[in-house]
Amino acid sequence: MISCHVCHTSVYYGTLFCPECCARVSEDSSSPTNALPAGEAAELIPPKPANSSHAPLASTDRIELRVAGNNVGIPLFGQQEYILGRAEKGQAVIPDIDLNRFGAHEKGVSRLHCHLRFERNSLLAIDLGSANGTFINDTRVLPDHPAMLSDGDILRLGNLIIEVIRQIGGQ
Amino acid sequence: MNKPSSEQEPLYMEVHVSRPVLRALDEPQVLYAMATIQPTQQEGEQVPPPLNLSLVFDRSTSMAGERLDTARVSAESILTQMRPQDKIAVVTFSDRAEVLLSTELRLPVPEARQRLSLIQASGGTEIYQGLSAGVNQLRQVRHPNSVDHVILLTDGRTYGDEAACLQLAEESAQEGIEITAMGIGDEWNDTFLDSLATKTGGQAVYIDNIAALGPFLQQKFLGLGQVHADQVVVEVETTPGVTLHSAFRINPAPMPLHEGHMLRLGSLFAGNNITLLMEYLVPPITPMDSYEISRLHLGAHLAKRATNLRTILSLSLPVVSEPVPAPIPGSLLAAVRNVNLARLQEKALTDAQTGHLNLATTRLERIATRLFEMGEPDLANTVLSESSQLRRTHSISEKGKKAVKYGTRGLVDPKHGGRLR
């Protein structure tokens, strides 16, 4: 038996989706997600930026994700939704934003970790049953509960820290 | 992918599986198989088979007004499009049934219309009365090359005769008569109509908006007049120890299939295929070159040729000690995901009916989360709304229940455009 990593229901080997929560079940051990020691991630979280405005996000805004320690912004442009994770060879579903180049594997990012979606002028984050969790400003995003992202929020996938940056009116 | 050896048959079946190999394990394992049945080639200019169609309309008091008017107008429209080889009956029922138009006597359209104009709403809903009369109309004119179909339309619940209806559906299936069961509004018994239709390989349809009735009947009528094959059935013969855990028709008209190994799949419409998803539970096994999981016996009635087809496909895979990573076909993955959602909502609705409210709301919220992820916010919000109502009032509305059930089921149809992101 294998265990669903979201609701911990035991399912038979070969099961593709958990019958209790419909999360994707994977028994593939070719590139498992690194399990992080408890408490390790919390120590790495920077304080939330003082200039966080908590303003709602508009679809006309230019929004970027900026991984901590990296100056390159990842624009969220042209799609209504994005899956963040790690792309691996042979993976049936690949994420829209592959975080491998930011050391995602070492930092405990799952292959399909988090879903971002624009909805009614809001940007929502939904954890996809990741092994090491999705956090917004150190508050865990539960797999069953979409959470709103605001300008300046710190989105953390496992130990990978990402800042959400809004540039008003696309400037 | 498994294919039958001969592609000379007018139909062939191909099967995609979730893994290219089974794994040697000392515990059971799951394997998914998606079978697609399709015509081998175009049938050319053969004459389409004759259609024998029984329209069975509920005329109980609750059908008065727009519902019955729309049904009448839809029937009239079909009458004007009948081909010379078609035979159509119109049966109405309340506490008893009346045959307004018989398959045995084709009336001129004006006279047929005049008869339909006499339909009056009154009385209760005894479905067996109407269904029995409708099936008998087909029995009187059945022919080896005909396609025989009942379309039942009701807006209410039948009491005391459900078992008789289901028995009649079993008999109809044996005789090659398929039933489409349509429920209008919110008060009809979805579980019952699902069972009724599934037993014959047919379809249960939720008509939320009466305006959708006419176009649906029109499409159904045209489709039935051009079927490539009907009475398509797959009998699943499993190897001892292997269990067929579940089966679901993906396309056309997504439906859970009746329990058992005889999977009735209905009609194969021209230009389409039939797809079903099977979930097997394989017992503990040791390494071997080839392990036969099941044999799939495909049967169908080829109305154009007035013959029946039977062919067999063996589903076998090697068994190895170590896992072999391989991509899963996207269509199979999407089908498993969507069927899983449809099954979870069935469980949630059963929980709600049996008083397990916390479990029901938890399951509904999990479904909503997945629907949001899949880009289905409208359906997700409907599910959340029903979950909230359940939490507040300890009950779930009939309308909400059907919206969740048939909305979730509708995601299974690939034409819906369900995506794996």
Short mmCIF file of C-alpha atoms in Angstrom, two decimals, chain A residues 37-124:
data_model
loop_
_atom_site.label_atom_id
_atom_site.label_comp_id
_atom_site.label_asym_id
_atom_site.label_seq_id
_atom_site.Cartn_x
_atom_site.Cartn_y
_atom_site.Cartn_z
CA PRO A 37 13.33 18.36 8.58
CA ALA A 38 10.58 19.85 10.69
CA GLY A 39 11.29 23.43 11.65
CA GLU A 40 14.07 23.89 9.16
CA ALA A 41 12.01 25.86 6.72
CA ALA A 42 10.63 28.25 9.30
CA GLU A 43 14.10 29.47 10.20
CA LEU A 44 14.74 30.54 6.65
CA ILE A 45 11.73 32.76 6.24
CA PRO A 46 12.53 36.44 5.92
CA PRO A 47 10.17 38.89 7.58
CA LYS A 48 7.39 40.09 5.37
CA PRO A 49 8.46 43.24 3.53
CA ALA A 50 7.33 46.43 5.21
CA ASN A 51 5.98 47.82 1.96
CA SER A 52 3.46 45.04 1.48
CA SER A 53 0.31 46.82 0.42
CA HIS A 54 -2.16 43.94 0.45
CA ALA A 55 -3.82 45.63 -2.49
CA PRO A 56 -5.96 43.34 -4.60
CA LEU A 57 -4.34 42.30 -7.82
CA ALA A 58 -5.84 43.25 -11.15
CA SER A 59 -5.49 41.33 -14.35
CA THR A 60 -4.04 44.47 -15.93
CA ASP A 61 -1.23 44.56 -13.38
CA ARG A 62 2.08 43.11 -14.24
CA ILE A 63 2.86 40.55 -11.62
CA GLU A 64 6.19 38.91 -11.13
CA LEU A 65 7.47 36.13 -8.97
CA ARG A 66 10.98 36.72 -7.73
CA VAL A 67 12.87 33.85 -6.16
CA ALA A 68 14.93 34.91 -3.14
CA GLY A 69 18.59 35.37 -4.05
CA ASN A 70 17.81 35.76 -7.71
CA ASN A 71 17.22 38.99 -9.55
CA VAL A 72 15.31 37.48 -12.45
CA GLY A 73 11.56 38.02 -12.28
CA ILE A 74 9.15 35.41 -13.57
CA PRO A 75 6.25 37.32 -15.13
CA LEU A 76 2.73 35.94 -14.77
CA PHE A 77 1.46 37.04 -18.12
CA GLY A 78 -0.71 35.52 -20.81
CA GLN A 79 -2.34 32.76 -18.77
CA GLN A 80 -5.07 32.61 -16.20
CA GLU A 81 -3.38 29.90 -14.21
CA TYR A 82 0.02 28.44 -13.56
CA ILE A 83 1.34 25.32 -11.93
CA LEU A 84 4.61 25.73 -10.08
CA GLY A 85 6.86 22.75 -9.54
CA ARG A 86 9.70 20.74 -10.99
CA ALA A 87 9.77 19.21 -14.44
CA GLU A 88 11.28 15.74 -14.52
CA LYS A 89 11.94 13.39 -17.41
CA GLY A 90 9.00 11.14 -18.10
CA GLN A 91 6.63 13.21 -16.01
CA ALA A 92 3.12 13.02 -17.44
CA VAL A 93 2.11 16.49 -16.34
CA ILE A 94 4.75 19.18 -16.38
CA PRO A 95 4.45 22.42 -14.44
CA ASP A 96 3.99 25.73 -16.24
CA ILE A 97 6.81 27.24 -14.20
CA ASP A 98 9.73 24.88 -13.71
CA LEU A 99 11.66 25.90 -10.62
CA ASN A 100 14.53 23.46 -11.10
CA ARG A 101 16.98 26.21 -11.96
CA PHE A 102 16.46 27.70 -8.52
CA GLY A 103 17.51 24.53 -6.73
CA ALA A 104 13.93 23.44 -6.27
CA HIS A 105 14.73 19.78 -5.68
CA GLU A 106 17.12 20.51 -2.82
CA LYS A 107 14.64 22.94 -1.35
CA GLY A 108 11.85 20.40 -1.18
CA VAL A 109 9.67 21.57 -4.02
CA SER A 110 7.33 18.88 -5.31
CA ARG A 111 6.97 18.17 -9.01
CA LEU A 112 3.46 19.63 -8.97
CA HIS A 113 3.60 21.85 -5.93
CA CYS A 114 1.34 24.85 -6.15
CA HIS A 115 -1.33 26.26 -8.43
CA LEU A 116 -1.70 29.99 -9.01
CA ARG A 117 -4.88 31.26 -10.57
CA PHE A 118 -6.31 34.68 -11.41
CA GLU A 119 -9.91 34.93 -10.38
CA ARG A 120 -12.00 38.07 -10.13
CA ASN A 121 -9.07 40.43 -9.75
CA SER A 122 -7.41 38.17 -7.25
CA LEU A 123 -4.44 35.91 -7.51
CA LEU A 124 -5.11 32.68 -5.62
#
